[in-house]
Amino acid sequence: MTETISQTNENDTSIFSCLHCKLSPISKATGSATFTLNDSLCTCLINGPGELRQQQDAINRLQVDITFQARPGNNNTNSTSTKDKLIEQWLETLVRSTVLMEYYPRSQINIVMYEEQNLSGEATILACLCNTLCLTMLDANLPMKYAFAAVPIVQHPTKGLLSLPKTKDELASTSYFVFVFEITLNDILATHASGDFDMKILEQAISIAQPIARQIFQFYRQELEKRLT
Amino acid sequence: MSIDNYEELQKFIDLNEHYRTYLDEHNNTRPDGRKFHENRSIQILKKFLQHSYGSSMIRFGNTTVICSITGQLAKPSLKSLRSGFIQTVVLLPRTQAWSTYGRRQQIINENLTLSQHLLDIIYKSKLINLEDLCIEEGKWVWCLQIDFQCLNNDGNLFDSCLLALNVALHHTYFPTVKIDPDTQKPLVYTKELKHFQYNQQQEPLCCTIAVYEYEQEYKYLIDPTLEEENIAKCILHYVLLKNDQICLIHKTSGAPFSIDKFHQCYSFAREYILELRRKLNQ
C-alpha cells in the first residue's frame, strides 16, 4: 500500500471546481445555504433566535436544536437512522462551540439540514454538511467565534491519501478522515476518522488537509463578497 | 440528589466553578481522588445470564454495563445471500432521566449515537465477519442481537460497552443448526453448543479523554465521570486495535487541537488500553 502524499494535479482552480454554493435559497428562513462538494449536495436552514419552547434547559444560553434528514429512500423506513443521529450530535457540538451562546439567553435556534444527494461514501457527506452549516450560519449573521471548514480525506489502497476524493476513489477506499478546521489558527476543531491506520498516516492526512481548508475559507469569502456587492 | 453540605450545593449551582476551586486547592487530583491519567477500578463478570448465548458485566467505578448477545434465525437479504445481520442496541436507564440530565431526548440521542459507534467499530475492525453468521446460503442466517443495558451511568459508557462486547464475545456459544432435508426447516440443537468464531486478533478497545481547560492549558482527563463529561470542553474517543492501529478517532468540537496534541492523546490512549488488555486477558 503506497503511502505517498498524492498531489493530484491540484492548482487553485481545481479545488473550486469541486465546490459550489448558493446562499439564501430559502427566503423565509433566517439563513440558508446549499453547498455542493464533488457529488454530495446539502441544504441547511436556520430559523434564528426565537422563543424557547421548553421550560427546562439553559436559561442563560442559547438552546440549539438540530435536525438532520437523510435522503429518504436509501433505507426502507422514514425515520432517522442511528447513523443520522450520530451526525446530528456531532454537528450539535460544532454549533455549540462556535456560536456565542451567551448573547441570546432564553432563546432557541432551529437548524434543519437536508441531504439532497450523496453518491459517495461517508466522508464527503460529513464534510459537505459541516461546510453547509458554516455557510448557513454566516448567511444568518449569527455571531460566531470563528468560521470552520471540513475537509474529507480517504486512504485508497493503491493511490494513497486523497483529498476531496472523487466518487469512484471514495467507494474503493479503506479508511476515511474528516477534519474540521477553524479559520483563526488553522487548528483542528473536530474529527471523525474511521478505518485502519496509525498516527503517521493521520499526520500526513492533517498536513494535506490544512492548505485545502485555507482554500475553502477563500471560497467562503468569495461567495459572501458576491452576495454583498 | 442531596444538597446537604456546601460541596454538593456548589456542584449543583455551578459544576465548572466547583471543579476549578478543587483543582486550585489540590494540584493534579480530581475530586474523586484520581490523578488525571488514572482510570477507575474495573470489575469484569463473565457468562452470568443463562438465556443469552454470551453475556458479560463490566464495572468502571460506578458505571455498570451488561452486554448480552443473542441470536435469531432469519432469511438473508437478496443483496448478499451469505451474510447475516448484526444489530447493536444500547439502552440507558430511564430512571436517571429526570435527576441528572433534565432532558430525556438527550439520553435517547446518546443511546443511538453509542449504538451506531459500536456497530461502526464492529464493521470497520472486521471483528465479526458477516459470512460467519451464515447457516445455509440463501436460506438461513443468524441475526446477531447485541444488547447493552446500562444499569448506572457515571460517565465513560463507550469504553465500558466496548470492553463488555469483547468479554462477551470471548465466551459466546451458539447452538448448532441443521436444516431438515425433508421440510427445509431449521432444527436448532440447543444442547450442542459451539464456540462462536470471530476475529479474535482484533480487540478494539476505546479510550475516552475529556479535555478540560484550566489556566490556559488543556488537562486531559482519562476515563471521565459523568460530571467531568458535562464540564469538559470536548471529548475524544480513540479506539485502538491489538496491533496499536487506530480504528476510530472521534473528537467533538470545543477545543481546537494541533497535531502534537493528537500525538499526546494517542500516547495516553495506548498506555490506558494496554492496561485494559491486561485486565481482559486475565
XYZ file of C-alpha atoms in Angstrom:
511
model
C 0.000 0.000 0.000
C 1.650 3.204 -1.097
C 1.583 5.949 1.450
C 2.664 8.839 -0.669
C 1.014 12.174 -0.363
C -0.618 12.454 -3.731
C -0.514 15.931 -5.127
C -3.212 15.130 -7.589
C -2.700 17.876 -10.135
C -4.178 20.430 -7.790
C -3.929 24.051 -8.660
C -6.199 26.633 -7.079
C -8.929 26.480 -9.663
C -9.462 22.736 -9.496
C -10.444 22.910 -5.833
C -13.053 25.472 -6.650
C -14.427 23.238 -9.371
C -15.479 20.730 -6.708
C -17.278 23.339 -4.623
C -20.461 25.175 -5.450
C -22.654 27.157 -3.194
C -25.875 29.126 -3.255
C -26.724 31.444 -0.377
C -30.268 32.067 0.811
C -32.116 29.647 -1.454
C -34.925 29.556 1.114
C -36.114 33.102 1.586
C -38.411 32.543 4.550
C -35.666 31.281 6.845
C -33.284 33.481 8.790
C -30.381 31.934 6.953
C -29.958 29.126 4.486
C -27.386 27.748 2.110
C -26.927 24.977 -0.393
C -23.469 23.539 -0.801
C -22.028 21.013 -3.218
C -18.841 19.069 -2.621
C -17.969 16.775 -5.545
C -21.029 14.553 -5.737
C -22.754 15.463 -2.497
C -25.307 18.189 -2.093
C -26.749 19.526 1.127
C -29.126 22.244 2.122
C -29.336 23.745 5.539
C -31.631 26.337 7.004
C -31.639 28.207 10.287
C -34.576 29.801 11.984
C -32.998 32.458 14.060
C -33.085 33.162 17.747
C -36.695 32.824 18.743
C -38.749 31.959 21.716
C -37.784 29.000 23.857
C -40.483 26.365 23.847
C -39.483 24.087 26.693
C -39.159 25.293 30.234
C -36.112 23.273 31.148
C -32.625 23.902 29.810
C -30.050 26.599 29.993
C -31.674 29.856 30.830
C -28.566 31.924 30.328
C -27.557 30.468 26.992
C -28.894 29.728 23.565
C -30.684 26.451 23.038
C -29.663 24.685 19.845
C -31.922 22.219 18.081
C -30.528 20.385 15.082
C -32.451 18.023 12.832
C -30.769 16.104 10.087
C -32.815 14.430 7.426
C -31.059 11.996 5.157
C -32.239 11.219 1.676
C -35.484 9.277 2.090
C -35.490 6.018 0.230
C -32.000 4.789 0.997
C -33.176 2.835 3.986
C -36.644 1.388 3.917
C -38.067 3.363 6.792
C -38.854 7.038 7.055
C -37.432 7.625 10.499
C -33.925 8.877 11.131
C -31.459 6.050 11.452
C -28.810 5.841 14.144
C -26.176 6.977 11.681
C -28.061 10.208 11.169
C -28.383 10.708 14.901
C -24.631 10.368 15.235
C -24.136 13.074 12.624
C -26.699 15.285 14.358
C -24.984 15.018 17.737
C -21.582 15.715 16.251
C -22.825 18.786 14.406
C -24.564 19.995 17.537
C -21.262 20.110 19.416
C -19.872 22.074 16.480
C -22.622 24.675 16.689
C -22.375 24.850 20.467
C -18.707 25.676 20.323
C -18.796 28.260 17.541
C -21.885 30.343 18.224
C -21.553 32.868 21.026
C -24.310 31.409 23.092
C -24.255 33.931 25.890
C -25.611 36.624 23.597
C -29.052 35.039 23.407
C -30.335 33.936 26.771
C -33.678 32.186 26.874
C -33.812 31.764 23.109
C -33.705 28.897 20.713
C -32.436 28.375 17.212
C -33.633 25.572 14.994
C -31.333 24.151 12.393
C -32.598 21.756 9.765
C -30.209 20.003 7.416
C -31.201 18.075 4.345
C -29.000 15.733 2.453
C -30.172 16.048 -1.100
C -27.707 13.857 -2.899
C -24.951 11.586 -1.809
C -23.382 9.279 -4.326
C -20.120 8.743 -2.494
C -19.474 7.456 0.991
C -19.496 8.928 4.446
C -16.528 11.257 4.305
C -17.848 13.559 1.605
C -21.301 13.859 3.094
C -19.946 14.692 6.541
C -17.651 17.359 5.162
C -20.411 18.732 2.955
C -22.732 19.019 5.960
C -20.159 20.880 8.040
C -19.436 23.353 5.300
C -23.115 23.907 4.609
C -23.660 24.528 8.295
C -20.920 27.141 8.440
C -22.194 28.941 5.353
C -25.717 28.936 6.706
C -24.615 30.438 9.983
C -22.672 33.086 8.099
C -25.718 33.743 5.962
C -27.920 34.092 9.028
C -25.452 36.518 10.620
C -25.173 34.558 13.834
C -22.319 35.805 15.987
C -19.614 33.172 15.713
C -16.183 32.828 17.283
C -14.672 31.580 14.043
C -15.682 30.095 10.727
C -14.949 26.439 10.150
C -14.441 24.233 7.143
C -14.339 20.466 6.816
C -12.029 18.518 4.540
C -12.599 14.856 3.642
C -9.567 12.652 3.085
C -9.644 8.989 2.184
C -6.980 6.321 2.138
C -7.089 4.471 -1.128
C -5.361 1.053 -1.215
C -3.274 1.931 -4.280
C -3.325 5.678 -4.671
C -2.518 6.605 -1.088
C -4.119 9.552 0.648
C -6.537 11.527 -1.494
C -8.203 14.757 -0.534
C -11.644 15.764 -1.784
C -11.924 12.363 -3.410
C -13.993 11.560 -6.452
C -16.832 9.081 -6.028
C -15.023 6.132 -7.566
C -11.983 6.611 -5.347
C -14.002 7.046 -2.230
C -16.048 3.916 -2.721
C -12.844 1.920 -3.116
C -11.079 3.340 -0.082
C -10.457 1.620 3.220
C -10.310 4.428 5.729
C -11.534 7.983 5.760
C -10.805 11.117 7.754
C -12.886 14.234 8.117
C -11.138 17.187 9.747
C -12.894 20.390 10.670
C -10.508 23.340 10.711
C -11.125 26.766 12.103
C -10.090 29.934 10.401
C -8.020 31.728 13.043
C -5.128 29.360 13.707
C -5.997 26.554 11.301
C -6.281 24.158 14.228
C -8.487 21.127 14.207
C -11.831 21.700 15.818
C -13.370 18.280 15.365
C -12.513 14.984 13.724
C -14.126 11.811 12.667
C -11.691 9.234 11.389
C -12.562 5.618 10.801
C -10.791 2.636 9.314
C -7.408 1.094 9.971
C -4.489 3.469 10.196
C -1.778 4.750 12.514
C -0.559 8.122 13.709
C 1.855 8.649 10.805
C -0.957 8.435 8.288
C -3.076 10.718 10.458
C -0.267 13.272 10.482
C 0.106 13.082 6.723
C -3.622 13.488 6.299
C -3.658 16.579 8.504
C -0.786 18.131 6.584
C -2.604 17.579 3.279
C -5.848 18.918 4.659
C -4.570 22.207 6.077
C -3.876 24.055 2.806
C -7.142 22.812 1.380
C -9.011 24.236 4.355
C -7.425 27.604 3.620
C -8.710 27.428 0.085
C -12.180 26.590 1.313
C -12.099 29.677 3.534
C -11.109 31.676 0.462
C -14.138 30.199 -1.281
C -16.412 31.319 1.573
C -15.001 34.807 1.315
C -15.626 34.906 -2.427
C -19.193 33.740 -2.044
C -20.003 36.250 0.674
C -18.408 39.053 -1.332
C -20.565 38.133 -4.306
C -23.567 38.464 -2.123
C -22.669 41.808 -0.648
C -21.847 43.518 -3.957
C -29.638 14.206 44.864
C -28.868 15.568 48.290
C -27.580 19.095 48.633
C -26.839 18.940 52.316
C -23.318 20.151 52.519
C -21.575 23.079 50.927
C -19.778 20.966 48.357
C -22.937 19.423 46.948
C -24.570 22.840 46.825
C -21.674 24.280 44.894
C -21.770 21.334 42.483
C -25.453 21.868 41.887
C -25.153 25.568 41.179
C -22.064 25.670 39.031
C -20.162 22.484 38.306
C -17.418 24.316 36.479
C -16.690 26.582 39.417
C -16.577 23.614 41.762
C -14.004 21.887 39.601
C -11.893 24.981 39.303
C -11.793 25.561 43.059
C -10.971 21.912 43.651
C -8.094 21.979 41.180
C -6.828 25.200 42.755
C -6.587 23.602 46.179
C -5.364 20.120 45.284
C -2.949 20.147 42.408
C -3.170 17.250 39.947
C -6.030 15.336 41.512
C -9.633 15.139 40.503
C -12.456 15.335 43.059
C -12.775 11.566 43.225
C -9.133 11.255 44.228
C -7.612 10.095 40.965
C -4.773 11.702 39.098
C -5.526 12.910 35.589
C -4.213 9.774 33.915
C -5.620 7.208 36.269
C -8.602 5.068 35.457
C -11.169 3.754 37.843
C -11.201 0.224 39.177
C -12.519 -2.267 36.651
C -14.574 -5.337 37.548
C -15.448 -7.980 34.986
C -18.080 -10.677 35.297
C -18.460 -13.302 32.565
C -21.204 -15.649 31.492
C -23.771 -14.875 34.085
C -27.002 -14.700 32.056
C -28.475 -18.130 31.430
C -30.685 -17.358 28.427
C -28.250 -15.441 26.271
C -25.603 -17.029 24.124
C -22.967 -14.794 25.648
C -23.003 -12.176 28.351
C -20.770 -10.055 30.487
C -20.999 -7.309 33.036
C -18.427 -4.571 33.313
C -17.992 -2.046 36.075
C -15.829 1.038 35.660
C -16.097 2.538 39.117
C -19.803 3.296 39.302
C -20.654 2.851 35.632
C -22.208 -0.574 35.174
C -22.932 -2.088 31.777
C -24.365 -5.507 30.927
C -23.753 -6.901 27.468
C -25.898 -9.742 26.237
C -25.559 -11.496 22.889
C -28.437 -13.474 21.444
C -29.228 -14.692 18.012
C -32.270 -15.226 15.898
C -32.689 -17.105 12.679
C -33.509 -15.012 9.688
C -33.607 -15.171 5.948
C -30.709 -13.337 4.319
C -31.369 -10.339 2.130
C -31.263 -10.788 -1.607
C -28.301 -8.424 -1.923
C -25.901 -10.750 -0.142
C -27.054 -14.285 0.347
C -24.252 -15.321 2.627
C -24.181 -12.560 5.166
C -26.018 -12.416 8.442
C -27.094 -9.340 10.365
C -25.735 -7.604 13.399
C -27.724 -5.201 15.477
C -26.366 -3.290 18.459
C -28.733 -1.603 20.838
C -27.686 0.463 23.819
C -30.270 1.138 26.492
C -29.607 3.823 29.035
C -31.508 3.752 32.287
C -34.665 5.764 32.184
C -34.545 6.108 35.930
C -31.717 8.573 35.617
C -33.616 10.762 33.223
C -35.042 13.462 35.382
C -32.473 13.823 38.106
C -29.214 14.306 36.280
C -29.809 15.206 32.672
C -33.042 17.059 32.703
C -33.948 16.153 29.179
C -34.992 12.671 28.112
C -34.432 13.338 24.443
C -30.759 13.871 25.154
C -30.483 10.431 26.685
C -32.246 8.758 23.789
C -29.873 10.509 21.412
C -26.912 9.299 23.383
C -28.202 5.722 23.175
C -28.479 5.930 19.440
C -25.105 7.516 18.837
C -23.392 4.949 21.024
C -25.185 2.097 19.242
C -24.053 3.451 15.903
C -20.457 3.915 17.077
C -20.316 0.308 18.248
C -21.776 -1.009 15.023
C -19.265 1.037 13.018
C -16.406 -0.372 15.050
C -17.603 -3.931 14.545
C -17.736 -3.460 10.804
C -14.604 -1.374 10.348
C -12.369 -3.533 12.524
C -13.842 -6.683 10.936
C -14.423 -8.061 14.400
C -17.317 -10.207 13.269
C -17.421 -11.364 9.703
C -20.943 -11.377 8.353
C -20.171 -14.516 6.385
C -19.520 -16.393 9.624
C -23.147 -15.912 10.544
C -24.338 -17.916 7.587
C -26.028 -21.261 8.232
C -27.117 -22.139 4.759
C -26.555 -19.850 1.869
C -29.690 -18.160 0.685
C -31.886 -19.844 3.257
C -30.968 -19.180 6.886
C -28.557 -16.861 8.607
C -28.057 -15.701 12.146
C -29.214 -12.282 13.115
C -26.946 -11.313 15.970
C -28.585 -9.114 18.539
C -26.123 -7.401 20.856
C -27.791 -5.557 23.690
C -26.116 -3.254 26.137
C -28.053 -2.491 29.255
C -26.538 0.314 31.222
C -27.502 -0.022 34.853
C -25.762 3.051 36.105
C -24.277 5.797 34.039
C -21.349 7.526 35.669
C -19.555 8.573 32.523
C -17.398 6.711 30.028
C -20.038 4.439 28.568
C -18.137 3.953 25.335
C -15.173 2.212 26.961
C -17.319 0.021 29.143
C -19.605 -1.058 26.307
C -16.701 -1.969 24.066
C -14.926 -3.897 26.823
C -18.182 -5.678 27.642
C -18.553 -6.611 23.993
C -15.067 -8.096 23.864
C -15.547 -10.096 27.038
C -18.952 -11.371 25.973
C -17.776 -12.440 22.518
C -14.945 -14.379 24.073
C -17.406 -16.655 25.827
C -20.266 -16.845 23.350
C -21.632 -20.252 22.449
C -24.109 -20.758 19.670
C -26.354 -23.796 19.312
C -25.819 -25.815 16.164
C -28.455 -25.528 13.470
C -29.099 -28.226 10.898
C -31.522 -27.976 8.053
C -34.036 -30.802 7.874
C -33.740 -32.103 4.297
C -37.412 -33.071 4.066
C -39.168 -29.992 5.320
C -36.347 -27.479 4.736
C -36.954 -26.130 8.221
C -34.070 -25.386 10.562
C -33.572 -27.655 13.565
C -31.869 -25.973 16.481
C -29.985 -28.238 18.808
C -29.710 -26.194 21.957
C -27.580 -28.691 23.804
C -24.846 -28.872 21.191
C -23.122 -25.595 21.691
C -20.111 -24.491 19.776
C -17.872 -21.533 20.306
C -18.638 -18.521 18.179
C -15.971 -17.883 15.558
C -14.990 -14.295 15.388
C -11.865 -12.394 14.629
C -10.084 -12.675 17.950
C -6.987 -10.954 16.626
C -8.656 -7.586 16.622
C -9.629 -6.474 20.053
C -10.939 -2.969 19.609
C -10.787 -1.110 22.873
C -11.564 2.513 23.431
C -10.047 5.300 25.453
C -12.225 8.297 26.236
C -10.441 11.515 27.072
C -12.253 14.594 28.314
C -10.417 17.821 27.595
C -10.741 20.380 30.330
C -9.301 23.853 30.107
C -7.609 25.032 33.273
C -5.321 28.036 33.486
C -4.980 28.457 29.735
C -3.872 24.930 29.073
C -5.614 21.671 28.390
C -5.831 18.991 31.024
C -6.589 15.526 29.688
C -8.916 13.611 31.979
C -8.835 9.932 31.126
C -11.884 7.833 31.962
C -14.125 10.764 32.820
C -17.039 10.534 35.215
C -20.420 11.959 34.304
C -19.680 15.326 35.883
C -16.379 15.581 34.099
C -18.066 14.824 30.791
C -20.508 17.634 31.418
C -17.892 20.261 32.147
C -15.434 19.109 29.529
C -14.745 21.372 26.597
C -14.617 18.461 24.229
C -14.486 14.680 24.336
C -12.117 12.467 22.402
C -12.605 8.785 21.641
C -9.633 6.729 20.476
C -10.375 3.143 19.508
C -7.250 1.048 19.110
C -6.827 -2.472 17.790
C -4.489 -5.107 19.162
C -1.574 -4.097 16.946
C -1.938 -0.462 18.049
C -3.532 0.564 14.759
C -6.243 3.140 15.183
C -9.746 2.080 14.270
C -11.694 5.201 15.110
C -10.937 8.736 16.235
C -13.954 10.795 17.156
C -13.483 14.258 18.505
C -16.341 16.550 19.334
C -15.942 20.228 18.796
C -14.960 22.663 21.524
C -11.220 22.837 21.921
C -9.045 23.412 18.860
C -6.253 20.874 18.622
C -2.939 20.908 16.823
C -1.186 17.800 15.580
C 1.055 17.372 18.638
C -1.958 17.272 20.925
C -3.282 14.337 18.931
C 0.052 12.612 19.474
C -0.098 13.302 23.183
C -3.588 11.879 23.465
C -2.545 8.876 21.415
C 0.234 8.049 23.872
C -2.188 8.337 26.798
C -4.653 6.145 24.963
C -2.035 3.486 24.275
C -0.991 3.142 27.911
C -4.562 3.048 29.096
C -5.598 0.426 26.560
C -2.535 -1.684 27.346
C -3.762 -1.888 30.904
C -7.270 -2.741 29.747
C -5.914 -5.607 27.638
C -4.011 -6.954 30.587
C -7.243 -6.930 32.560
C -9.103 -8.551 29.697
C -6.653 -11.411 29.334
C -6.540 -12.321 32.979
